Amino acid sequence: FPFEPSEVSSYIIEAGCEYFRFYKNNAQILGTASLIANGDFAANLNNWTSTPTGTGLSVWQALYGGEAVLGAGGTGAGTITFTQDVTVVANAPNTVTFKIHEILTPVGADRTYRVMVGSTTGGSDILSQNLSATGTTSLTLTSTTTTLSVTFYVASTGFTLAQMKVDDVGVQGGS
């Protein structure tokens, strides 16, 4: 990838005997290209399908070199689903990774944060996991079809603001 100087992005290069390792946001950058398009949200939210109801919304933010901010509530109930489908080899393991920079807490009856992975668009037949903490997550999952759909979901039942910041979403396909 081409080098683009930035005041908000930083990288670490580890040099050893006959090797270099590259790191971004405290995670090693792996050589396998991600099947997800624009998972680093470098400049926008392109290639993702955003489906809001009520007060749900998705916006791009430049922090951390770009991130998706998903929110609902504050002025009434709402949800946001944020989805991207990729083509994979059926019945082969795939590694889904993502980083959560922020989740407004406390998580409870009035706020819901979830990641879902399905074999159809927006589906959750492979995984539906509630999220409650920040950090990087890596999951190895298998789709029985050639579709792997990754969805982030945020909901608020009323006037409590629910917000989650997502970055570095990737899918590495198996064969």
mmCIF file with all atom_site columns, C-alpha atoms in Angstrom:
data_model
loop_
_atom_site.group_PDB
_atom_site.id
_atom_site.type_symbol
_atom_site.label_atom_id
_atom_site.label_alt_id
_atom_site.label_comp_id
_atom_site.label_asym_id
_atom_site.label_entity_id
_atom_site.label_seq_id
_atom_site.pdbx_PDB_ins_code
_atom_site.Cartn_x
_atom_site.Cartn_y
_atom_site.Cartn_z
_atom_site.occupancy
_atom_site.B_iso_or_equiv
_atom_site.pdbx_formal_charge
_atom_site.auth_seq_id
_atom_site.auth_comp_id
_atom_site.auth_asym_id
_atom_site.auth_atom_id
_atom_site.pdbx_PDB_model_num
ATOM 1   C CA . PHE A 1 1   ? 0.000   0.000   0.000  1.00 0.00 ? 1   PHE A CA 1
ATOM 2   C CA . PRO A 1 2   ? 1.271   3.502   -0.743 1.00 0.00 ? 2   PRO A CA 1
ATOM 3   C CA . PHE A 1 3   ? 2.626   5.603   2.114  1.00 0.00 ? 3   PHE A CA 1
ATOM 4   C CA . GLU A 1 4   ? 0.482   8.630   2.916  1.00 0.00 ? 4   GLU A CA 1
ATOM 5   C CA . PRO A 1 5   ? 1.790   10.934  5.675  1.00 0.00 ? 5   PRO A CA 1
ATOM 6   C CA . SER A 1 6   ? -0.790  11.714  8.338  1.00 0.00 ? 6   SER A CA 1
ATOM 7   C CA . GLU A 1 7   ? -0.910  13.588  11.618 1.00 0.00 ? 7   GLU A CA 1
ATOM 8   C CA . VAL A 1 8   ? -3.551  11.195  13.040 1.00 0.00 ? 8   VAL A CA 1
ATOM 9   C CA . SER A 1 9   ? -2.169  7.802   11.923 1.00 0.00 ? 9   SER A CA 1
ATOM 10  C CA . SER A 1 10  ? 0.990   6.194   13.212 1.00 0.00 ? 10  SER A CA 1
ATOM 11  C CA . TYR A 1 11  ? 2.750   2.925   12.507 1.00 0.00 ? 11  TYR A CA 1
ATOM 12  C CA . ILE A 1 12  ? 5.461   0.962   14.303 1.00 0.00 ? 12  ILE A CA 1
ATOM 13  C CA . ILE A 1 13  ? 8.121   -0.988  12.432 1.00 0.00 ? 13  ILE A CA 1
ATOM 14  C CA . GLU A 1 14  ? 9.777   -3.850  14.293 1.00 0.00 ? 14  GLU A CA 1
ATOM 15  C CA . ALA A 1 15  ? 13.124  -4.777  12.735 1.00 0.00 ? 15  ALA A CA 1
ATOM 16  C CA . GLY A 1 16  ? 14.765  -8.104  13.503 1.00 0.00 ? 16  GLY A CA 1
ATOM 17  C CA . CYS A 1 17  ? 17.268  -10.472 11.974 1.00 0.00 ? 17  CYS A CA 1
ATOM 18  C CA . GLU A 1 18  ? 16.027  -10.892 8.390  1.00 0.00 ? 18  GLU A CA 1
ATOM 19  C CA . TYR A 1 19  ? 12.474  -9.609  9.044  1.00 0.00 ? 19  TYR A CA 1
ATOM 20  C CA . PHE A 1 20  ? 10.294  -6.526  9.493  1.00 0.00 ? 20  PHE A CA 1
ATOM 21  C CA . ARG A 1 21  ? 6.872   -6.433  11.185 1.00 0.00 ? 21  ARG A CA 1
ATOM 22  C CA . PHE A 1 22  ? 4.459   -3.538  10.804 1.00 0.00 ? 22  PHE A CA 1
ATOM 23  C CA . TYR A 1 23  ? 1.928   -2.446  13.426 1.00 0.00 ? 23  TYR A CA 1
ATOM 24  C CA . LYS A 1 24  ? -1.054  -0.070  13.373 1.00 0.00 ? 24  LYS A CA 1
ATOM 25  C CA . ASN A 1 25  ? -3.162  0.733   16.471 1.00 0.00 ? 25  ASN A CA 1
ATOM 26  C CA . ASN A 1 26  ? -1.135  -1.775  18.554 1.00 0.00 ? 26  ASN A CA 1
ATOM 27  C CA . ALA A 1 27  ? -1.998  -4.680  16.220 1.00 0.00 ? 27  ALA A CA 1
ATOM 28  C CA . GLN A 1 28  ? 0.273   -6.375  13.698 1.00 0.00 ? 28  GLN A CA 1
ATOM 29  C CA . ILE A 1 29  ? -0.607  -5.749  10.069 1.00 0.00 ? 29  ILE A CA 1
ATOM 30  C CA . LEU A 1 30  ? -0.826  -9.184  8.491  1.00 0.00 ? 30  LEU A CA 1
ATOM 31  C CA . GLY A 1 31  ? 0.153   -9.911  4.905  1.00 0.00 ? 31  GLY A CA 1
ATOM 32  C CA . THR A 1 32  ? -3.136  -11.487 3.834  1.00 0.00 ? 32  THR A CA 1
ATOM 33  C CA . ALA A 1 33  ? -5.435  -8.995  2.156  1.00 0.00 ? 33  ALA A CA 1
ATOM 34  C CA . SER A 1 34  ? -8.842  -8.563  3.740  1.00 0.00 ? 34  SER A CA 1
ATOM 35  C CA . LEU A 1 35  ? -11.959 -9.500  1.798  1.00 0.00 ? 35  LEU A CA 1
ATOM 36  C CA . ILE A 1 36  ? -13.723 -6.514  3.440  1.00 0.00 ? 36  ILE A CA 1
ATOM 37  C CA . ALA A 1 37  ? -13.567 -3.333  1.367  1.00 0.00 ? 37  ALA A CA 1
ATOM 38  C CA . ASN A 1 38  ? -12.842 -0.160  3.351  1.00 0.00 ? 38  ASN A CA 1
ATOM 39  C CA . GLY A 1 39  ? -12.622 -1.919  6.718  1.00 0.00 ? 39  GLY A CA 1
ATOM 40  C CA . ASP A 1 40  ? -10.194 0.727   7.981  1.00 0.00 ? 40  ASP A CA 1
ATOM 41  C CA . PHE A 1 41  ? -12.607 3.576   7.152  1.00 0.00 ? 41  PHE A CA 1
ATOM 42  C CA . ALA A 1 42  ? -9.631  5.669   6.008  1.00 0.00 ? 42  ALA A CA 1
ATOM 43  C CA . ALA A 1 43  ? -11.707 8.395   4.336  1.00 0.00 ? 43  ALA A CA 1
ATOM 44  C CA . ASN A 1 44  ? -15.405 7.451   4.428  1.00 0.00 ? 44  ASN A CA 1
ATOM 45  C CA . LEU A 1 45  ? -17.982 4.697   4.989  1.00 0.00 ? 45  LEU A CA 1
ATOM 46  C CA . ASN A 1 46  ? -18.109 3.545   1.347  1.00 0.00 ? 46  ASN A CA 1
ATOM 47  C CA . ASN A 1 47  ? -18.830 -0.150  0.622  1.00 0.00 ? 47  ASN A CA 1
ATOM 48  C CA . TRP A 1 48  ? -20.934 -0.511  3.797  1.00 0.00 ? 48  TRP A CA 1
ATOM 49  C CA . THR A 1 49  ? -24.745 -0.604  3.890  1.00 0.00 ? 49  THR A CA 1
ATOM 50  C CA . SER A 1 50  ? -26.177 1.529   6.677  1.00 0.00 ? 50  SER A CA 1
ATOM 51  C CA . THR A 1 51  ? -29.818 0.901   7.637  1.00 0.00 ? 51  THR A CA 1
ATOM 52  C CA . PRO A 1 52  ? -31.186 3.273   10.301 1.00 0.00 ? 52  PRO A CA 1
ATOM 53  C CA . THR A 1 53  ? -34.583 3.303   12.009 1.00 0.00 ? 53  THR A CA 1
ATOM 54  C CA . GLY A 1 54  ? -35.810 6.118   14.240 1.00 0.00 ? 54  GLY A CA 1
ATOM 55  C CA . THR A 1 55  ? -32.799 7.999   15.612 1.00 0.00 ? 55  THR A CA 1
ATOM 56  C CA . GLY A 1 56  ? -30.209 5.500   14.286 1.00 0.00 ? 56  GLY A CA 1
ATOM 57  C CA . LEU A 1 57  ? -27.272 6.903   12.311 1.00 0.00 ? 57  LEU A CA 1
ATOM 58  C CA . SER A 1 58  ? -23.789 6.129   11.033 1.00 0.00 ? 58  SER A CA 1
ATOM 59  C CA . VAL A 1 59  ? -21.107 8.775   10.482 1.00 0.00 ? 59  VAL A CA 1
ATOM 60  C CA . TRP A 1 60  ? -17.433 8.791   9.537  1.00 0.00 ? 60  TRP A CA 1
ATOM 61  C CA . GLN A 1 61  ? -14.915 10.280  11.963 1.00 0.00 ? 61  GLN A CA 1
ATOM 62  C CA . ALA A 1 62  ? -11.222 11.024  11.255 1.00 0.00 ? 62  ALA A CA 1
ATOM 63  C CA . LEU A 1 63  ? -9.988  9.876   14.692 1.00 0.00 ? 63  LEU A CA 1
ATOM 64  C CA . TYR A 1 64  ? -7.610  6.853   14.646 1.00 0.00 ? 64  TYR A CA 1
ATOM 65  C CA . GLY A 1 65  ? -7.066  7.352   10.914 1.00 0.00 ? 65  GLY A CA 1
ATOM 66  C CA . GLY A 1 66  ? -10.803 6.900   10.303 1.00 0.00 ? 66  GLY A CA 1
ATOM 67  C CA . GLU A 1 67  ? -13.574 5.025   12.080 1.00 0.00 ? 67  GLU A CA 1
ATOM 68  C CA . ALA A 1 68  ? -17.294 4.333   11.800 1.00 0.00 ? 68  ALA A CA 1
ATOM 69  C CA . VAL A 1 69  ? -19.420 5.890   14.544 1.00 0.00 ? 69  VAL A CA 1
ATOM 70  C CA . LEU A 1 70  ? -22.722 4.044   14.968 1.00 0.00 ? 70  LEU A CA 1
ATOM 71  C CA . GLY A 1 71  ? -25.354 5.564   17.222 1.00 0.00 ? 71  GLY A CA 1
ATOM 72  C CA . ALA A 1 72  ? -28.990 5.667   18.252 1.00 0.00 ? 72  ALA A CA 1
ATOM 73  C CA . GLY A 1 73  ? -31.116 7.338   20.910 1.00 0.00 ? 73  GLY A CA 1
ATOM 74  C CA . GLY A 1 74  ? -30.606 10.662  22.620 1.00 0.00 ? 74  GLY A CA 1
ATOM 75  C CA . THR A 1 75  ? -33.844 12.091  21.236 1.00 0.00 ? 75  THR A CA 1
ATOM 76  C CA . GLY A 1 76  ? -35.873 8.883   20.947 1.00 0.00 ? 76  GLY A CA 1
ATOM 77  C CA . ALA A 1 77  ? -35.659 5.194   20.162 1.00 0.00 ? 77  ALA A CA 1
ATOM 78  C CA . GLY A 1 78  ? -33.671 3.927   17.190 1.00 0.00 ? 78  GLY A CA 1
ATOM 79  C CA . THR A 1 79  ? -31.410 1.315   15.666 1.00 0.00 ? 79  THR A CA 1
ATOM 80  C CA . ILE A 1 80  ? -28.602 1.182   13.145 1.00 0.00 ? 80  ILE A CA 1
ATOM 81  C CA . THR A 1 81  ? -27.355 -1.844  11.252 1.00 0.00 ? 81  THR A CA 1
ATOM 82  C CA . PHE A 1 82  ? -24.071 -1.506  9.387  1.00 0.00 ? 82  PHE A CA 1
ATOM 83  C CA . THR A 1 83  ? -23.378 -4.393  6.994  1.00 0.00 ? 83  THR A CA 1
ATOM 84  C CA . GLN A 1 84  ? -20.972 -5.663  4.369  1.00 0.00 ? 84  GLN A CA 1
ATOM 85  C CA . ASP A 1 85  ? -21.096 -8.997  2.519  1.00 0.00 ? 85  ASP A CA 1
ATOM 86  C CA . VAL A 1 86  ? -18.014 -10.767 1.162  1.00 0.00 ? 86  VAL A CA 1
ATOM 87  C CA . THR A 1 87  ? -17.622 -13.826 -1.033 1.00 0.00 ? 87  THR A CA 1
ATOM 88  C CA . VAL A 1 88  ? -15.861 -16.745 0.639  1.00 0.00 ? 88  VAL A CA 1
ATOM 89  C CA . VAL A 1 89  ? -15.225 -20.424 -0.004 1.00 0.00 ? 89  VAL A CA 1
ATOM 90  C CA . ALA A 1 90  ? -18.179 -22.396 1.391  1.00 0.00 ? 90  ALA A CA 1
ATOM 91  C CA . ASN A 1 91  ? -17.411 -24.593 4.417  1.00 0.00 ? 91  ASN A CA 1
ATOM 92  C CA . ALA A 1 92  ? -13.905 -23.123 4.861  1.00 0.00 ? 92  ALA A CA 1
ATOM 93  C CA . PRO A 1 93  ? -12.774 -21.258 7.979  1.00 0.00 ? 93  PRO A CA 1
ATOM 94  C CA . ASN A 1 94  ? -12.614 -17.447 7.807  1.00 0.00 ? 94  ASN A CA 1
ATOM 95  C CA . THR A 1 95  ? -11.109 -15.079 10.355 1.00 0.00 ? 95  THR A CA 1
ATOM 96  C CA . VAL A 1 96  ? -13.249 -12.040 11.160 1.00 0.00 ? 96  VAL A CA 1
ATOM 97  C CA . THR A 1 97  ? -11.446 -9.246  13.017 1.00 0.00 ? 97  THR A CA 1
ATOM 98  C CA . PHE A 1 98  ? -12.588 -5.840  14.237 1.00 0.00 ? 98  PHE A CA 1
ATOM 99  C CA . LYS A 1 99  ? -11.671 -3.183  16.758 1.00 0.00 ? 99  LYS A CA 1
ATOM 100 C CA . ILE A 1 100 ? -14.096 -1.320  19.020 1.00 0.00 ? 100 ILE A CA 1
ATOM 101 C CA . HIS A 1 101 ? -12.664 2.052   20.079 1.00 0.00 ? 101 HIS A CA 1
ATOM 102 C CA . GLU A 1 102 ? -15.583 3.096   22.272 1.00 0.00 ? 102 GLU A CA 1
ATOM 103 C CA . ILE A 1 103 ? -18.888 1.835   23.648 1.00 0.00 ? 103 ILE A CA 1
ATOM 104 C CA . LEU A 1 104 ? -21.040 4.167   25.731 1.00 0.00 ? 104 LEU A CA 1
ATOM 105 C CA . THR A 1 105 ? -21.824 2.412   29.002 1.00 0.00 ? 105 THR A CA 1
ATOM 106 C CA . PRO A 1 106 ? -23.519 1.124   31.020 1.00 0.00 ? 106 PRO A CA 1
ATOM 107 C CA . VAL A 1 107 ? -24.776 -1.512  28.622 1.00 0.00 ? 107 VAL A CA 1
ATOM 108 C CA . GLY A 1 108 ? -28.234 -2.547  29.717 1.00 0.00 ? 108 GLY A CA 1
ATOM 109 C CA . ALA A 1 109 ? -31.898 -2.786  28.890 1.00 0.00 ? 109 ALA A CA 1
ATOM 110 C CA . ASP A 1 110 ? -31.880 0.600   27.136 1.00 0.00 ? 110 ASP A CA 1
ATOM 111 C CA . ARG A 1 111 ? -28.685 0.066   25.052 1.00 0.00 ? 111 ARG A CA 1
ATOM 112 C CA . THR A 1 112 ? -27.696 -2.863  22.829 1.00 0.00 ? 112 THR A CA 1
ATOM 113 C CA . TYR A 1 113 ? -24.414 -3.390  20.945 1.00 0.00 ? 113 TYR A CA 1
ATOM 114 C CA . ARG A 1 114 ? -23.947 -6.485  18.818 1.00 0.00 ? 114 ARG A CA 1
ATOM 115 C CA . VAL A 1 115 ? -21.849 -8.032  16.057 1.00 0.00 ? 115 VAL A CA 1
ATOM 116 C CA . MET A 1 116 ? -23.592 -10.540 13.812 1.00 0.00 ? 116 MET A CA 1
ATOM 117 C CA . VAL A 1 117 ? -22.175 -12.803 11.130 1.00 0.00 ? 117 VAL A CA 1
ATOM 118 C CA . GLY A 1 118 ? -24.416 -14.688 8.741  1.00 0.00 ? 118 GLY A CA 1
ATOM 119 C CA . SER A 1 119 ? -24.494 -16.723 5.564  1.00 0.00 ? 119 SER A CA 1
ATOM 120 C CA . THR A 1 120 ? -27.045 -14.264 4.100  1.00 0.00 ? 120 THR A CA 1
ATOM 121 C CA . THR A 1 121 ? -27.087 -10.446 4.047  1.00 0.00 ? 121 THR A CA 1
ATOM 122 C CA . GLY A 1 122 ? -27.586 -9.103  7.562  1.00 0.00 ? 122 GLY A CA 1
ATOM 123 C CA . GLY A 1 123 ? -27.937 -12.630 8.925  1.00 0.00 ? 123 GLY A CA 1
ATOM 124 C CA . SER A 1 124 ? -26.900 -13.939 12.328 1.00 0.00 ? 124 SER A CA 1
ATOM 125 C CA . ASP A 1 125 ? -27.023 -17.710 11.771 1.00 0.00 ? 125 ASP A CA 1
ATOM 126 C CA . ILE A 1 126 ? -23.238 -18.039 12.259 1.00 0.00 ? 126 ILE A CA 1
ATOM 127 C CA . LEU A 1 127 ? -22.765 -15.595 15.167 1.00 0.00 ? 127 LEU A CA 1
ATOM 128 C CA . SER A 1 128 ? -24.756 -13.102 17.201 1.00 0.00 ? 128 SER A CA 1
ATOM 129 C CA . GLN A 1 129 ? -22.610 -11.715 20.008 1.00 0.00 ? 129 GLN A CA 1
ATOM 130 C CA . ASN A 1 130 ? -23.375 -8.833  22.343 1.00 0.00 ? 130 ASN A CA 1
ATOM 131 C CA . LEU A 1 131 ? -20.492 -6.399  22.788 1.00 0.00 ? 131 LEU A CA 1
ATOM 132 C CA . SER A 1 132 ? -19.691 -4.613  26.039 1.00 0.00 ? 132 SER A CA 1
ATOM 133 C CA . ALA A 1 133 ? -16.001 -3.694  25.924 1.00 0.00 ? 133 ALA A CA 1
ATOM 134 C CA . THR A 1 134 ? -13.427 -1.987  23.744 1.00 0.00 ? 134 THR A CA 1
ATOM 135 C CA . GLY A 1 135 ? -10.523 -3.767  22.076 1.00 0.00 ? 135 GLY A CA 1
ATOM 136 C CA . THR A 1 136 ? -9.684  -5.999  19.146 1.00 0.00 ? 136 THR A CA 1
ATOM 137 C CA . THR A 1 137 ? -11.690 -9.160  18.510 1.00 0.00 ? 137 THR A CA 1
ATOM 138 C CA . SER A 1 138 ? -10.696 -12.054 16.243 1.00 0.00 ? 138 SER A CA 1
ATOM 139 C CA . LEU A 1 139 ? -13.139 -14.891 15.472 1.00 0.00 ? 139 LEU A CA 1
ATOM 140 C CA . THR A 1 140 ? -12.713 -17.936 13.244 1.00 0.00 ? 140 THR A CA 1
ATOM 141 C CA . LEU A 1 141 ? -16.047 -18.797 11.623 1.00 0.00 ? 141 LEU A CA 1
ATOM 142 C CA . THR A 1 142 ? -17.326 -20.953 8.765  1.00 0.00 ? 142 THR A CA 1
ATOM 143 C CA . SER A 1 143 ? -20.125 -20.139 6.336  1.00 0.00 ? 143 SER A CA 1
ATOM 144 C CA . THR A 1 144 ? -22.000 -22.987 4.668  1.00 0.00 ? 144 THR A CA 1
ATOM 145 C CA . THR A 1 145 ? -22.567 -20.723 1.651  1.00 0.00 ? 145 THR A CA 1
ATOM 146 C CA . THR A 1 146 ? -20.256 -18.504 -0.401 1.00 0.00 ? 146 THR A CA 1
ATOM 147 C CA . THR A 1 147 ? -21.572 -15.420 1.422  1.00 0.00 ? 147 THR A CA 1
ATOM 148 C CA . LEU A 1 148 ? -20.227 -14.127 4.731  1.00 0.00 ? 148 LEU A CA 1
ATOM 149 C CA . SER A 1 149 ? -22.149 -11.088 5.984  1.00 0.00 ? 149 SER A CA 1
ATOM 150 C CA . VAL A 1 150 ? -20.658 -8.957  8.784  1.00 0.00 ? 150 VAL A CA 1
ATOM 151 C CA . THR A 1 151 ? -23.099 -6.656  10.619 1.00 0.00 ? 151 THR A CA 1
ATOM 152 C CA . PHE A 1 152 ? -22.693 -4.261  13.525 1.00 0.00 ? 152 PHE A CA 1
ATOM 153 C CA . TYR A 1 153 ? -25.897 -3.334  15.372 1.00 0.00 ? 153 TYR A CA 1
ATOM 154 C CA . VAL A 1 154 ? -26.630 -0.536  17.855 1.00 0.00 ? 154 VAL A CA 1
ATOM 155 C CA . ALA A 1 155 ? -30.013 0.112   19.492 1.00 0.00 ? 155 ALA A CA 1
ATOM 156 C CA . SER A 1 156 ? -31.467 2.480   22.063 1.00 0.00 ? 156 SER A CA 1
ATOM 157 C CA . THR A 1 157 ? -34.975 2.149   23.461 1.00 0.00 ? 157 THR A CA 1
ATOM 158 C CA . GLY A 1 158 ? -35.361 5.844   24.182 1.00 0.00 ? 158 GLY A CA 1
ATOM 159 C CA . PHE A 1 159 ? -33.539 8.923   25.331 1.00 0.00 ? 159 PHE A CA 1
ATOM 160 C CA . THR A 1 160 ? -30.322 7.193   26.425 1.00 0.00 ? 160 THR A CA 1
ATOM 161 C CA . LEU A 1 161 ? -27.641 7.690   23.759 1.00 0.00 ? 161 LEU A CA 1
ATOM 162 C CA . ALA A 1 162 ? -26.094 4.437   22.481 1.00 0.00 ? 162 ALA A CA 1
ATOM 163 C CA . GLN A 1 163 ? -22.859 4.834   20.526 1.00 0.00 ? 163 GLN A CA 1
ATOM 164 C CA . MET A 1 164 ? -20.163 2.433   19.291 1.00 0.00 ? 164 MET A CA 1
ATOM 165 C CA . LYS A 1 165 ? -17.003 3.284   17.327 1.00 0.00 ? 165 LYS A CA 1
ATOM 166 C CA . VAL A 1 166 ? -15.814 0.541   14.953 1.00 0.00 ? 166 VAL A CA 1
ATOM 167 C CA . ASP A 1 167 ? -12.507 0.249   13.061 1.00 0.00 ? 167 ASP A CA 1
ATOM 168 C CA . ASP A 1 168 ? -10.143 -2.184  11.332 1.00 0.00 ? 168 ASP A CA 1
ATOM 169 C CA . VAL A 1 169 ? -12.808 -4.654  10.195 1.00 0.00 ? 169 VAL A CA 1
ATOM 170 C CA . GLY A 1 170 ? -11.349 -7.532  8.224  1.00 0.00 ? 170 GLY A CA 1
ATOM 171 C CA . VAL A 1 171 ? -12.138 -10.978 6.875  1.00 0.00 ? 171 VAL A CA 1
ATOM 172 C CA . GLN A 1 172 ? -9.315  -13.297 5.883  1.00 0.00 ? 172 GLN A CA 1
ATOM 173 C CA . GLY A 1 173 ? -10.640 -16.205 3.854  1.00 0.00 ? 173 GLY A CA 1
ATOM 174 C CA . GLY A 1 174 ? -9.653  -19.822 4.148  1.00 0.00 ? 174 GLY A CA 1
ATOM 175 C CA . SER A 1 175 ? -9.600  -22.409 1.440  1.00 0.00 ? 175 SER A CA 1
#
